Structure formats: C-alpha cells, structure tokens
Short mmCIF file of C-alpha atoms (C1' of nucleotides) in Angstrom, two decimals:
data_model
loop_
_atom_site.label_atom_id
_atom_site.label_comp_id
_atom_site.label_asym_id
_atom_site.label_seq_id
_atom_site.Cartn_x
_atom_site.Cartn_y
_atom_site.Cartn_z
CA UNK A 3 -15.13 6.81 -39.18
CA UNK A 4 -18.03 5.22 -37.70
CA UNK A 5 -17.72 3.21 -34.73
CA UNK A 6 -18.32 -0.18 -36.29
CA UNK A 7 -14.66 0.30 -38.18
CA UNK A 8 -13.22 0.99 -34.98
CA UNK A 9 -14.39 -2.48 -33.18
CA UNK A 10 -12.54 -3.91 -35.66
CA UNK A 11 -9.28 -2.47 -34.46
CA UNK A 12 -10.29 -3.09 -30.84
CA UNK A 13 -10.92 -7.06 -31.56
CA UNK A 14 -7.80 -8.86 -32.37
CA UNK A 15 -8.86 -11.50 -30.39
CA UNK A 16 -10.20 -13.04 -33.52
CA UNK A 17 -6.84 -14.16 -34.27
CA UNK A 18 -6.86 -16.20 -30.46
CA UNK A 19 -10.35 -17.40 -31.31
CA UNK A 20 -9.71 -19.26 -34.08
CA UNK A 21 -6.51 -21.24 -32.71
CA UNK A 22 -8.71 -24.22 -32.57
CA UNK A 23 -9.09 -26.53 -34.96
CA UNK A 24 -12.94 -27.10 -34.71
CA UNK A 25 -13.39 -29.81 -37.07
CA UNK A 26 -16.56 -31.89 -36.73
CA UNK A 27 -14.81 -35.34 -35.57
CA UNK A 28 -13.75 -33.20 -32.29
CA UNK A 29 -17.15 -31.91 -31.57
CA UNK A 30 -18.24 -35.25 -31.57
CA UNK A 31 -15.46 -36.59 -29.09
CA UNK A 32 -16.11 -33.39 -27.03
CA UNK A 33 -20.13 -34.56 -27.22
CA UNK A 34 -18.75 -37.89 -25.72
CA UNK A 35 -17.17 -36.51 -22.70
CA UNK A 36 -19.47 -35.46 -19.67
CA UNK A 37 -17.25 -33.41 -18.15
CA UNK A 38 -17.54 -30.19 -20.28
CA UNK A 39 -20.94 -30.22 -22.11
CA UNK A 40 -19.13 -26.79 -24.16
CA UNK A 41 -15.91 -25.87 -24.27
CA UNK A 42 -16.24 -22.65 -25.57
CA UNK A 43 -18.78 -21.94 -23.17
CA UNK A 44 -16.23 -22.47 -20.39
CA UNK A 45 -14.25 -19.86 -21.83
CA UNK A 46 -16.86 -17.33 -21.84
CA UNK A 47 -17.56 -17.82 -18.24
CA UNK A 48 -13.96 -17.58 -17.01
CA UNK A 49 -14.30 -14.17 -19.02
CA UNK A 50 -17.37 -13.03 -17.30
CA UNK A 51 -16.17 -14.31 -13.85
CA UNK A 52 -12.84 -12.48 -14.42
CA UNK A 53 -14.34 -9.32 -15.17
CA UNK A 54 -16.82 -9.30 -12.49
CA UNK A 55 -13.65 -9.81 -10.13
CA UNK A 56 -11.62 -7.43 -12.20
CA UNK A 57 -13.98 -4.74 -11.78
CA UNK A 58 -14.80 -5.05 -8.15
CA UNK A 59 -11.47 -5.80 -6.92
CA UNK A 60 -8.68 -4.97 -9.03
CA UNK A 61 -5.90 -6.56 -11.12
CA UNK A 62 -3.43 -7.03 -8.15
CA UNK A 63 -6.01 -8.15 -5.80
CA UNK A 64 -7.79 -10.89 -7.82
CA UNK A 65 -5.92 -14.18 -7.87
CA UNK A 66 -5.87 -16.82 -10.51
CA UNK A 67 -7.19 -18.91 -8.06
CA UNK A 68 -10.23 -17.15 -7.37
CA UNK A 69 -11.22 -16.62 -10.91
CA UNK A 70 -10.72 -20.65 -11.19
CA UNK A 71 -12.68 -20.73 -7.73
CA UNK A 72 -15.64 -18.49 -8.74
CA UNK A 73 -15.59 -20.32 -12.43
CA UNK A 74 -15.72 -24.14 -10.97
CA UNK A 75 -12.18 -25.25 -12.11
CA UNK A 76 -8.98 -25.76 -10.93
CA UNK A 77 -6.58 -23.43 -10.70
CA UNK A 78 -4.36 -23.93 -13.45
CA UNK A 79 -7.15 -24.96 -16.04
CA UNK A 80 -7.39 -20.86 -16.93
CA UNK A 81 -3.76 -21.92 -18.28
CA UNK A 82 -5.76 -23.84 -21.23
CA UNK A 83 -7.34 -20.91 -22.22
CA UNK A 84 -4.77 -18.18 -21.18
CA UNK A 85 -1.42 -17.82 -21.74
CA UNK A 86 -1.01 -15.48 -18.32
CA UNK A 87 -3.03 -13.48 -16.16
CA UNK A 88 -2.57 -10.72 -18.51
CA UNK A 89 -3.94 -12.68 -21.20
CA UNK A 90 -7.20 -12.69 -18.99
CA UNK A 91 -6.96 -9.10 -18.58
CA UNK A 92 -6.97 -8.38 -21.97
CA UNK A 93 -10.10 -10.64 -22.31
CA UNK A 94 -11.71 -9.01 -20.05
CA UNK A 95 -10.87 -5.32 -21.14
CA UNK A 96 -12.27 -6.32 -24.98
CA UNK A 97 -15.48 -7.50 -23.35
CA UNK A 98 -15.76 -3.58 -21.14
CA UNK A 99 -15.04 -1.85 -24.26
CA UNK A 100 -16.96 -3.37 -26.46
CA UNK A 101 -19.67 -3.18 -24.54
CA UNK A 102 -19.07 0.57 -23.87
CA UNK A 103 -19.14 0.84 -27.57
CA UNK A 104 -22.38 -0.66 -27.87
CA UNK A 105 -23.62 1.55 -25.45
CA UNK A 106 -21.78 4.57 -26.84
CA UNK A 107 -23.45 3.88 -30.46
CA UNK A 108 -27.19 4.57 -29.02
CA UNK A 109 -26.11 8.45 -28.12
CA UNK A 110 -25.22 9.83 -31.54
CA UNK A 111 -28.08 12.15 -30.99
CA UNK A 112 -26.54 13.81 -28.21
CA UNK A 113 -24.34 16.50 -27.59
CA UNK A 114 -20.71 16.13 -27.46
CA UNK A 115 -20.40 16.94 -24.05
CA UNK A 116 -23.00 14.84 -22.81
CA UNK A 117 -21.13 11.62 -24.66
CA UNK A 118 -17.89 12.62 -22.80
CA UNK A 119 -20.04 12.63 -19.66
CA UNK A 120 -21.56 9.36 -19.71
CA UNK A 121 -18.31 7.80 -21.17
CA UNK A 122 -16.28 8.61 -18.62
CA UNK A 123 -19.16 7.10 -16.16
CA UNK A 124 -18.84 4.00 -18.09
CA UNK A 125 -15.13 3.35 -17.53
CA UNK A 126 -15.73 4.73 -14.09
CA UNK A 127 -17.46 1.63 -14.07
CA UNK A 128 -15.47 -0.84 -14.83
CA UNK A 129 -13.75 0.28 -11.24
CA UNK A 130 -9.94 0.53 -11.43
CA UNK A 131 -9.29 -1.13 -14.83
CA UNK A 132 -7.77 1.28 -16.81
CA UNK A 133 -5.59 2.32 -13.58
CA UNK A 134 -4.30 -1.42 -13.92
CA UNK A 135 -3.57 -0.93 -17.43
CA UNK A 136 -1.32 1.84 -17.07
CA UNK A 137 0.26 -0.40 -14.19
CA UNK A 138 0.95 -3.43 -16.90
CA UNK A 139 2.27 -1.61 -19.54
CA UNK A 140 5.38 -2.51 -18.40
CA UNK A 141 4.90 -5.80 -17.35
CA UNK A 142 3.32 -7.38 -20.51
CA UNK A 143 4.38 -6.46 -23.91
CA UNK A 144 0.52 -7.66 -25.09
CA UNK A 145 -0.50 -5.29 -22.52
CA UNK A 146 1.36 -2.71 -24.35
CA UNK A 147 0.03 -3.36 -27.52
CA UNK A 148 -3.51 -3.05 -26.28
CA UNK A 149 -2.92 -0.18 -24.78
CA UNK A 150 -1.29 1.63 -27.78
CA UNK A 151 -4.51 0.69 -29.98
CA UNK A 152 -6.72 1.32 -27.21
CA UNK A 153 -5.20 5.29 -27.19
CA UNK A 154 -4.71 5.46 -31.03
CA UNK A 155 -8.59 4.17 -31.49
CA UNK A 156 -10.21 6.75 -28.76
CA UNK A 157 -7.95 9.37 -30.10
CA UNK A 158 -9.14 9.03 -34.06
CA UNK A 159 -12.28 9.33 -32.53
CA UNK A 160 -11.88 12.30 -30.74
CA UNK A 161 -10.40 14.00 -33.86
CA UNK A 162 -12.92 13.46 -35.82
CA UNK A 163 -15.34 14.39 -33.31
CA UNK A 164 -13.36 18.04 -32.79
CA UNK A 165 -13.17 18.40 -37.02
CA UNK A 166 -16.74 18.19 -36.79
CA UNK A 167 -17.06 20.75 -33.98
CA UNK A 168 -14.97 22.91 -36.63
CA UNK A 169 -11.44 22.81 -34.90
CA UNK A 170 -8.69 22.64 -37.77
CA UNK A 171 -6.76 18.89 -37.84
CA UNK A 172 -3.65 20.53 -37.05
CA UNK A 173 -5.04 21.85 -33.50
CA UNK A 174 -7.55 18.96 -33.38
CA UNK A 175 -4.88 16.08 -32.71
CA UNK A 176 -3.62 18.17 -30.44
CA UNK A 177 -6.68 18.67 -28.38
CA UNK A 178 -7.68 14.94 -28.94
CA UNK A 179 -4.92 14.29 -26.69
CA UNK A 180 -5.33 16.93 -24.10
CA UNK A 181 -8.86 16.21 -24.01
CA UNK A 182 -7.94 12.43 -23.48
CA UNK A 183 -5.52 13.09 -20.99
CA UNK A 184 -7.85 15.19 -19.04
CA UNK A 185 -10.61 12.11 -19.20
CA UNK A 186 -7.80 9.68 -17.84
CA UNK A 187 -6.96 12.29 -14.76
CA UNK A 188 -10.76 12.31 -13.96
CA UNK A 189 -10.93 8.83 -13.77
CA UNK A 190 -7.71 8.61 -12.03
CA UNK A 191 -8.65 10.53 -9.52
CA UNK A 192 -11.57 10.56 -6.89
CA UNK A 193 -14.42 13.40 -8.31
CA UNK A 194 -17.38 14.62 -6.97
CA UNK A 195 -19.89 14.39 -10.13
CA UNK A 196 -20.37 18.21 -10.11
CA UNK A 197 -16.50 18.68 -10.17
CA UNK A 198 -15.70 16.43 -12.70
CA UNK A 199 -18.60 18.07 -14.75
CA UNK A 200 -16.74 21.37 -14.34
CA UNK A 201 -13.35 20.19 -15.83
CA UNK A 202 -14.76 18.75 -18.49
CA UNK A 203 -17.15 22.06 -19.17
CA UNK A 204 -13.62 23.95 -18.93
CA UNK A 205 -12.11 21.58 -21.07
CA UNK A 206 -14.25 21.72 -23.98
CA UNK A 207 -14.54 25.49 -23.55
CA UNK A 208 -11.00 25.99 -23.73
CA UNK A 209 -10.56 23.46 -26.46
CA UNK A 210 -13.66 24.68 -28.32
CA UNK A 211 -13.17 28.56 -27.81
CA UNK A 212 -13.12 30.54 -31.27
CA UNK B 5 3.01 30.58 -1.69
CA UNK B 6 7.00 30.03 -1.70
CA UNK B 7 8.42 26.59 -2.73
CA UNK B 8 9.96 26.87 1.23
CA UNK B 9 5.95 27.05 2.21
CA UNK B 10 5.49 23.89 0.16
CA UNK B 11 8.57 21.58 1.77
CA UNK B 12 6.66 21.36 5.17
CA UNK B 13 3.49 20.47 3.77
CA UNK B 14 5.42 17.87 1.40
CA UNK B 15 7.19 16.32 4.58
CA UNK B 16 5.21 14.37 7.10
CA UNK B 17 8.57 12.27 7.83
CA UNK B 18 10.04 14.47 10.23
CA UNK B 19 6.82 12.46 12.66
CA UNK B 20 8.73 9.32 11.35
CA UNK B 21 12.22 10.68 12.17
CA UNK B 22 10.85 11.74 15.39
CA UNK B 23 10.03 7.99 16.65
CA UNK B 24 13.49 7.71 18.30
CA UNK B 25 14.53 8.85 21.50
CA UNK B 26 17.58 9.49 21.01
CA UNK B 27 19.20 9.44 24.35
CA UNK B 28 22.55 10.56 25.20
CA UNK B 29 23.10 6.80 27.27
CA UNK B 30 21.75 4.96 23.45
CA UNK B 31 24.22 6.56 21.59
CA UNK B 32 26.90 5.47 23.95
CA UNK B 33 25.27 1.75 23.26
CA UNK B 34 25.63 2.46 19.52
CA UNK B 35 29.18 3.18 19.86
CA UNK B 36 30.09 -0.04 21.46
CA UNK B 37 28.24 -1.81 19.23
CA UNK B 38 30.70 -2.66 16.08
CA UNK B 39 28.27 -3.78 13.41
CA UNK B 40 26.53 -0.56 12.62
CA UNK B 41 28.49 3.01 12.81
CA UNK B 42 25.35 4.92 12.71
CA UNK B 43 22.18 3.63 12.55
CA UNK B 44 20.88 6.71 10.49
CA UNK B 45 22.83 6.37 7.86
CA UNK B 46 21.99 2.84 7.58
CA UNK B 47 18.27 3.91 7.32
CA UNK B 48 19.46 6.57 4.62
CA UNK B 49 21.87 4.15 2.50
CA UNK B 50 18.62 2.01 2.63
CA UNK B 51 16.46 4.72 1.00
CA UNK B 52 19.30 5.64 -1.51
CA UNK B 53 19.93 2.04 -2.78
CA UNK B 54 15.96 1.73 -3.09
CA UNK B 55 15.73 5.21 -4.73
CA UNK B 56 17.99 4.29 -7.45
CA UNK B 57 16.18 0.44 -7.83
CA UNK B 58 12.30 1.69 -7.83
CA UNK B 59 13.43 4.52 -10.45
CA UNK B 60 15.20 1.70 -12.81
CA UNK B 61 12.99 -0.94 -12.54
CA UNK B 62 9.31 0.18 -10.90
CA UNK B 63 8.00 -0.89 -7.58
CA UNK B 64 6.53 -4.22 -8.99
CA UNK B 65 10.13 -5.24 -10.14
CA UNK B 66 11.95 -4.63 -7.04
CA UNK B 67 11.62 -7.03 -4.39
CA UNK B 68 12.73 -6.02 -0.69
CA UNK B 69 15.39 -9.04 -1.19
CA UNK B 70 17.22 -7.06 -3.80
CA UNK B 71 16.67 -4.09 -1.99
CA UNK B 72 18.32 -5.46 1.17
CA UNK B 73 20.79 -6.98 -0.83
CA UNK B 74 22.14 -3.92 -2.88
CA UNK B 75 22.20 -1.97 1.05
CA UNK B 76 23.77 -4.98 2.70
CA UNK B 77 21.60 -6.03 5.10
CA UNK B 78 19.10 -9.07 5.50
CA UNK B 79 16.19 -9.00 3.76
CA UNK B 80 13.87 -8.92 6.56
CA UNK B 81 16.40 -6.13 8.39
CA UNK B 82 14.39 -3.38 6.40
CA UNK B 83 11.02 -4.08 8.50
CA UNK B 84 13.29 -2.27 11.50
CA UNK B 85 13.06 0.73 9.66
CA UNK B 86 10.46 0.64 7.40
CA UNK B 87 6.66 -0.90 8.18
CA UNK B 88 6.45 -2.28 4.98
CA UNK B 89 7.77 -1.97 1.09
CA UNK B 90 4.74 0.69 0.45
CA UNK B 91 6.30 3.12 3.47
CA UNK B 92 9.98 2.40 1.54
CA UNK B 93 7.77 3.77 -1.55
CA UNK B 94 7.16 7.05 0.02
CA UNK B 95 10.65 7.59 1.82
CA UNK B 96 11.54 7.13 -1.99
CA UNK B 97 9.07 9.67 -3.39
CA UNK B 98 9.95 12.01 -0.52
CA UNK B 99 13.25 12.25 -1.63
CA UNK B 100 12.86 12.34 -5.51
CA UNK B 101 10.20 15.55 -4.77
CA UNK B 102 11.69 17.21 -2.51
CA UNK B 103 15.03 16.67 -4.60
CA UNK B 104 12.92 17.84 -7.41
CA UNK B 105 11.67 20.98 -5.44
CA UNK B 106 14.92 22.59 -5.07
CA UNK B 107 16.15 22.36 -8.99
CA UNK B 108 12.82 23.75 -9.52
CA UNK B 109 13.83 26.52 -7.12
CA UNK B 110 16.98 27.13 -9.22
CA UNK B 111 14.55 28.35 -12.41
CA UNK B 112 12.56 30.86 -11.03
CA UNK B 113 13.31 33.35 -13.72
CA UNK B 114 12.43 31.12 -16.57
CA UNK B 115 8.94 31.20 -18.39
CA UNK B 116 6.04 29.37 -17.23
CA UNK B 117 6.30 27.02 -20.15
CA UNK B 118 9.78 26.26 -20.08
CA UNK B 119 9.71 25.50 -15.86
CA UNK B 120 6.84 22.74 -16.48
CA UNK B 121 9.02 21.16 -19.38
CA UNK B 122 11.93 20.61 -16.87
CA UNK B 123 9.65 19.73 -14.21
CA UNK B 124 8.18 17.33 -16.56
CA UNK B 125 11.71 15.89 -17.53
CA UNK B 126 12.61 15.37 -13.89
CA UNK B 127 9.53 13.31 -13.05
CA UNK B 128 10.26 10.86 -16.21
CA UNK B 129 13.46 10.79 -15.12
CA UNK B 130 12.56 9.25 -12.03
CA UNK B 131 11.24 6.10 -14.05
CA UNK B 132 7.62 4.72 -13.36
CA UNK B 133 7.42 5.66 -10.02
CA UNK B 134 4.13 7.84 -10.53
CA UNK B 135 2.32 5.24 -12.12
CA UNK B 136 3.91 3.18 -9.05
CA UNK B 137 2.12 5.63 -6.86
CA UNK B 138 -1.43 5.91 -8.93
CA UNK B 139 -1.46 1.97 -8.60
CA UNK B 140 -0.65 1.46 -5.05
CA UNK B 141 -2.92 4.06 -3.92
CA UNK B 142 -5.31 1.31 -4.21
CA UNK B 143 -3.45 -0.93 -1.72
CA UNK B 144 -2.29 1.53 0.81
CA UNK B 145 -4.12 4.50 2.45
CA UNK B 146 -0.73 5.58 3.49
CA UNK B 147 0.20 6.00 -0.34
CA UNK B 148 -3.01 7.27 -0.87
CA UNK B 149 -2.74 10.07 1.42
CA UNK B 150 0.67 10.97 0.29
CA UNK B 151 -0.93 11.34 -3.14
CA UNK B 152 -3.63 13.65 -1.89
CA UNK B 153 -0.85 15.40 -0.57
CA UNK B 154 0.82 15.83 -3.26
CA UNK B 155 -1.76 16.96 -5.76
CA UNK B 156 -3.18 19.48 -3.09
CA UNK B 157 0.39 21.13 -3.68
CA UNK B 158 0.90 20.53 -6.99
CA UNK B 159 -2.68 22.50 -7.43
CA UNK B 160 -1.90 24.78 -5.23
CA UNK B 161 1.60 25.81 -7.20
CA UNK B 162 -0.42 25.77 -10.30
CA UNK B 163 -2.88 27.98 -9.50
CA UNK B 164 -0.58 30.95 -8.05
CA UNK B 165 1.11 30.57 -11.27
CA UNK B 166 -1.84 31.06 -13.11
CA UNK B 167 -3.04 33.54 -11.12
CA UNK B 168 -0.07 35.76 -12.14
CA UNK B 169 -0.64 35.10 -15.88
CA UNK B 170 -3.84 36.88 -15.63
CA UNK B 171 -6.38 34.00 -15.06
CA UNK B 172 -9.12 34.74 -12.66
CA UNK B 173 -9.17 32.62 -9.28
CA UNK B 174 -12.21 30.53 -10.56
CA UNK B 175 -10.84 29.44 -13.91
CA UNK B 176 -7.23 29.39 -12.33
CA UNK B 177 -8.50 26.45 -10.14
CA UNK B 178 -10.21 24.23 -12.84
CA UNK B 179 -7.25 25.31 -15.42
CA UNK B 180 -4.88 23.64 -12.73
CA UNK B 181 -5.98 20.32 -13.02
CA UNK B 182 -6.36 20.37 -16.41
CA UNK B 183 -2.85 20.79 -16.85
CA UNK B 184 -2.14 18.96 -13.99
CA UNK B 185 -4.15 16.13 -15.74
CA UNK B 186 -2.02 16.63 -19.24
CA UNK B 187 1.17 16.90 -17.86
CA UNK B 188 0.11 13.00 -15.80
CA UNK B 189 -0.75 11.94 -19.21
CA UNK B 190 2.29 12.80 -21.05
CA UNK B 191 4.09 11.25 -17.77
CA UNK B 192 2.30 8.05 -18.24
CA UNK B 193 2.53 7.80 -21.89
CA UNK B 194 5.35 7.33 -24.28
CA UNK B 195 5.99 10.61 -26.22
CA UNK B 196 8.81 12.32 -28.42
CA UNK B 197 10.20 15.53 -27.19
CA UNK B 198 8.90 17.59 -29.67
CA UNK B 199 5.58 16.10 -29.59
CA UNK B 200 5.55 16.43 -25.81
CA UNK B 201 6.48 20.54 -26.21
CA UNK B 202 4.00 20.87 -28.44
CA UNK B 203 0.97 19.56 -26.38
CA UNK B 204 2.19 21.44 -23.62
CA UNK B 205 2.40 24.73 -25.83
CA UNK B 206 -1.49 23.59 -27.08
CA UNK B 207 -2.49 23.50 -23.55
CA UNK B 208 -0.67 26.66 -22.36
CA UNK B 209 -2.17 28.25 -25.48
CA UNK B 210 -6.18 27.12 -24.58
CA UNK B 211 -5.04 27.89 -21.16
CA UNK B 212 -3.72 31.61 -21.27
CA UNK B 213 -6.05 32.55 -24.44
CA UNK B 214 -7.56 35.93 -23.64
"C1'" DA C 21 -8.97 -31.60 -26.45
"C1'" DC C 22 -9.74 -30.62 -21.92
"C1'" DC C 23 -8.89 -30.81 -16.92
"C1'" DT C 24 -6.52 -31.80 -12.61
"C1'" DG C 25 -3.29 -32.52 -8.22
"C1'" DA C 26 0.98 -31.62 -6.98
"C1'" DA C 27 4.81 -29.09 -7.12
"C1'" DC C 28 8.09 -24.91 -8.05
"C1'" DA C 29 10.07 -20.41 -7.54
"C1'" DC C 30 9.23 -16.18 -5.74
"C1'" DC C 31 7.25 -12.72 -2.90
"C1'" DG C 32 6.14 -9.63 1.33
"C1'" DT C 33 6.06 -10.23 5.98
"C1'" DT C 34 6.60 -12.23 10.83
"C1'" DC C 35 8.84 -14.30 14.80
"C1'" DA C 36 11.95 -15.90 18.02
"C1'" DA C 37 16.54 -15.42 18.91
"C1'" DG C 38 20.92 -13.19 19.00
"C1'" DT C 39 24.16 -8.94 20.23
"C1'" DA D 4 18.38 -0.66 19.75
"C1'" DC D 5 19.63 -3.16 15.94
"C1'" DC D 6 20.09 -7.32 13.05
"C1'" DT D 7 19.47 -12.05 11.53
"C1'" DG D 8 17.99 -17.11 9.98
"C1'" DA D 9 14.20 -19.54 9.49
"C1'" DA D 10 9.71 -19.91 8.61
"C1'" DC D 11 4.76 -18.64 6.89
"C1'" DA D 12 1.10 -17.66 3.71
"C1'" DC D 13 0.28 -16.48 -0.73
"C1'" DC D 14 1.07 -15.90 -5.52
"C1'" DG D 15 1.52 -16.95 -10.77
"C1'" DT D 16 2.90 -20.64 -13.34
"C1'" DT D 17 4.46 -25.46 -14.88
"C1'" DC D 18 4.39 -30.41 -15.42
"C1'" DA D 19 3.17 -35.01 -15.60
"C1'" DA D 20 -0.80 -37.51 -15.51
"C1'" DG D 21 -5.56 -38.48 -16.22
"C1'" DT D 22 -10.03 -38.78 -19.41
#
DNA sequence: ACCTGAACACCGTTCAAGT
DNA sequence: ACCTGAACACCGTTCAAGT
C-alpha cells in the first residue's frame, strides 16, 4: 500500500470535476466573454481563498460571503460551483490532505515516530479543520462520507505501518485505531510540543512493547 | 480523590445560583404575581426541556425558539436566565455529568474495565453533546473553560485509578490521556458494541501490561 | 455557461415596554 | 423581578434576470 493508491481513495472529486461538458465550441464562447478569462481558474481560487479562511478562522466563523468577498464575486456565485458550504469544505479538506500527502511521501526515510510527529504538526496546521469535521458529520451526509474514507484511509495506513513494526494484524487494527484516536485527542486539545511528544512516545511504547 | 471531592470542582453554578438576593419582601412579590409560581423552577423546567432537545438533536439543531417553545415561554424570555444559548449549553452539561457522576457512584465494586464501558454508554447516550462542546470551545471561553474543567477531572479520576492498578505516578499521568483520548474517539465515532469492548480491552491491555 | 442583485427563511440576541 | 412583542444584524441559500 503505497501512498499513491491511497490518493486515489481520498480524490473523488474527479467525479465533480468532470460534470462539465468541456467541448471545444464552449471554450470558444467562454474565450468571447471578458468577464471570466478561465472558468476553471475561478474555481481554484474560491478553493484557495476558502481554505486560507478555513484554516485561520474556522468553519462556523467564515461566511459564504466572505469567501465570495475575498474571491471577487458575489455572494451566491460560489452556488455555481458548490452545491453548499459543505461542498466547499470538502474542497478545501482534499486540497490539506493532499498536500499533507505530498509532504508525507518525502519522509519514508524516517522513523515511525518522527512521521507521527510531523503529521500531526501538519493537521495542526490546517487550524481547527478536522475539529469542524467531527462537528458536520451530522449535518452533511457528504461530510459523512468523507469522513468515513478519510478514517478508513489513515487507518490502512497505520496497519500496515504497525505489520511492518512486527505487531500481528489481529492486534495491529486494533492499535491503528487507538493510535488514531490518540492523534485526534492531541490535536483536539491544546499541547505544549514537549507534552504532546510524550503521549505519543507512550503511545508507541505501549503499542509497540514486546 | 472521592467522586464527592469531584462534584465541587465540577460545579461553578452554585456562583450563578448565587446572583439572586433572595429577599424575604421578593418572595412576597413573587407570590402576588400570578404568571410564574416559582421562578426557579421555571429556570429548571428551562434546563430540562433543553437537556432533553440538545441530547436528541445537537446544539446546532436546536434553536432557542424551540427551546422556549417546548418550556413555554417567549423565545427571548430565556436571556433572563441564561446570557446566551452557549451558558444554556453548560447548565445542560452540568446536569448530564453530574447526573452521570452519581450512577457512576453506584458501580464502585465493578472492574476498571467494565466502569469505563458504562461510563462510556452514558456519555453516547447523551447524543452529540461532546462534540457540541469540542466545537464551541472555539466560540466561547466560557465553554472552553468548562472543558478544561472537565478534563482536569476526568484526568485526575483516571490517574488514581491507575495508580491502584499498579502504574507508577509518571506513566499513570500520560496513560490517562491516552485513554482519555480513546475513549473521546470511540465517543465521536460510530462503533459496534463489540468492536467498541474490544478497543477498550486493547487499550486496558497496552495500558496495565507489566 | 457563468455571474449577479434582490429576496427569503431562519437564527441568536437586544431593547423598550409591560406587570 | 420577571416576561413579552417587535425589531436588528447576520447567515446560508434561492430565484429570476442578465451576458
């Protein structure tokens, strides 16, 4: 299980992507009008704006019209692109874990713990994102759906790590969530870095004790 | 460290049900007045009726109109009693803990293991609310203290029980959130009984391994 | 296809006024 | 002290209309 399979999982958003119809008589009608030079373009920057906003401020405390605001359109032109605000959050979660992804491939080379450590500074991050998750779970059934393949994705990878580190399959979907769980409390809750370097020493220790 | 030690940490509200001053001439003025028998129990029918929404439906879901509604009052009559719908939130959580506090008192012979299943079944049975919480802490420092409250206990309960299964004070402490942090997991997450037992036996297990 | 101004329904909260 | 009707500011979302 490498972590390019697993992107595949994470990106259904291939399946929004290609609701248009891109054939070449609309890109010439859309090279015609002057008041969007791209349209995918704008897309992408209502995604960056939103997470930028997202990150620093929160789900609750971003409004639909700010993202507009901060992206140059109206307020109810995100409604072309998204079906809901949730819809936007989803975006913009894809984009952060992606990314971490990305990020996460360059470490293979280093120890388990110190991947643990500078995931968990990644999410940390992305400021209270994954908080907000949890929080529209019940709101948004597409929410929900993320959220399960989110958990399902991390935790593959953490058995597989754990097999490696010579913990039996049985015990190591076990830990995977424990371990998991214990990463989601950290970033729950406020840490000092040496603390939250303790737990997760503990953690592995108890998890990787023979 | 007795559960009776814990109440009085757990209940800052006696400063709130200290505001009145209840003089001997007021209640004399209450019992002329015909629209409210006792204005108490008006404040407590309001935090029963708002107990029993935020547990069915989540904080989000609830509006202070249906709140007032179901207690029979105007909506805005709750802002007499209450600051605002996040100080109706912990009256709430006040009650469901401290409710929760005294069945736990019932089971003081049981094991460790089977005292944090039931203490895990009461929480889920009180619905969302401590996802409610862990996303309002972001809004309200109120909340947020109240949840810094709350884990300082919860800790503190955890680690006296470890203490007595043999785990030394410094591994007792970081052990306590850990399964503080599993047991908030398996809250926030959709499980099956049987799967929930046996992450909590895993955990016990790494936890109490000699 | 893409974008907008104007409106809608709802929300938490406030205020002036009643008893 | 206790309670209310009416209003306010804000929110996510929709709709009819423009290009």
């Amino acid at each position: 299980m490498t972590f390019k399979n697993v992107s595949c999982i994470l990106n259904p958003n291939q399946q929004i992507d290609a609701t248009g119809h891109q054939s070449a008589s609309q890109e010439l009608a859309l090279a015609r009008n002057k008041r969007h030079l791209e349209p995918k373009v704008k897309k992408e920057e209502i995604e960056l704006v939103a997470m930028a906003l997202l990150k620093e401020k929160g789900y609750d405390k971003t409004s639909m019209a700010e993202i507009a605001r901060s992206a140059g359109v109206a307020a109810n032109t995100i409604y072309w692109y998204f079906e809901n605000k949730d819809d936007v959050l989803i975006a913009v979660l894809n984009r952060v874990v992606s990314q971490a992804i990305a990020e996460m491939a360059t470490l293979r080379e280093q120890t388990f713990r110190a991947r643990v450590l500078t995931l968990i500074g990644q999410i940390e991050n992305s400021g209270s994102l994954m908080t907000d998750v949890h929080s529209r779970v019940n709101h948004s059934t597409k929410v929900q759906v993320w959220h399960e393949q989110f958990h399902t994705m991390v935790e593959q990878l953490s058995v597989s790590e754990l097999v490696n580190a010579e913990v039996c399959l049985d015990e190591a979907q076990l830990d995977a969530k424990l371990l998991i769980y214990v990463i989601e409390g950290l970033l729950a809750h406020p840490h000092k870095l040496q603390e939250r370097e303790q737990i997760i020493d503990q953690t592995l220790k108890r998890i990787l004790a023979k």
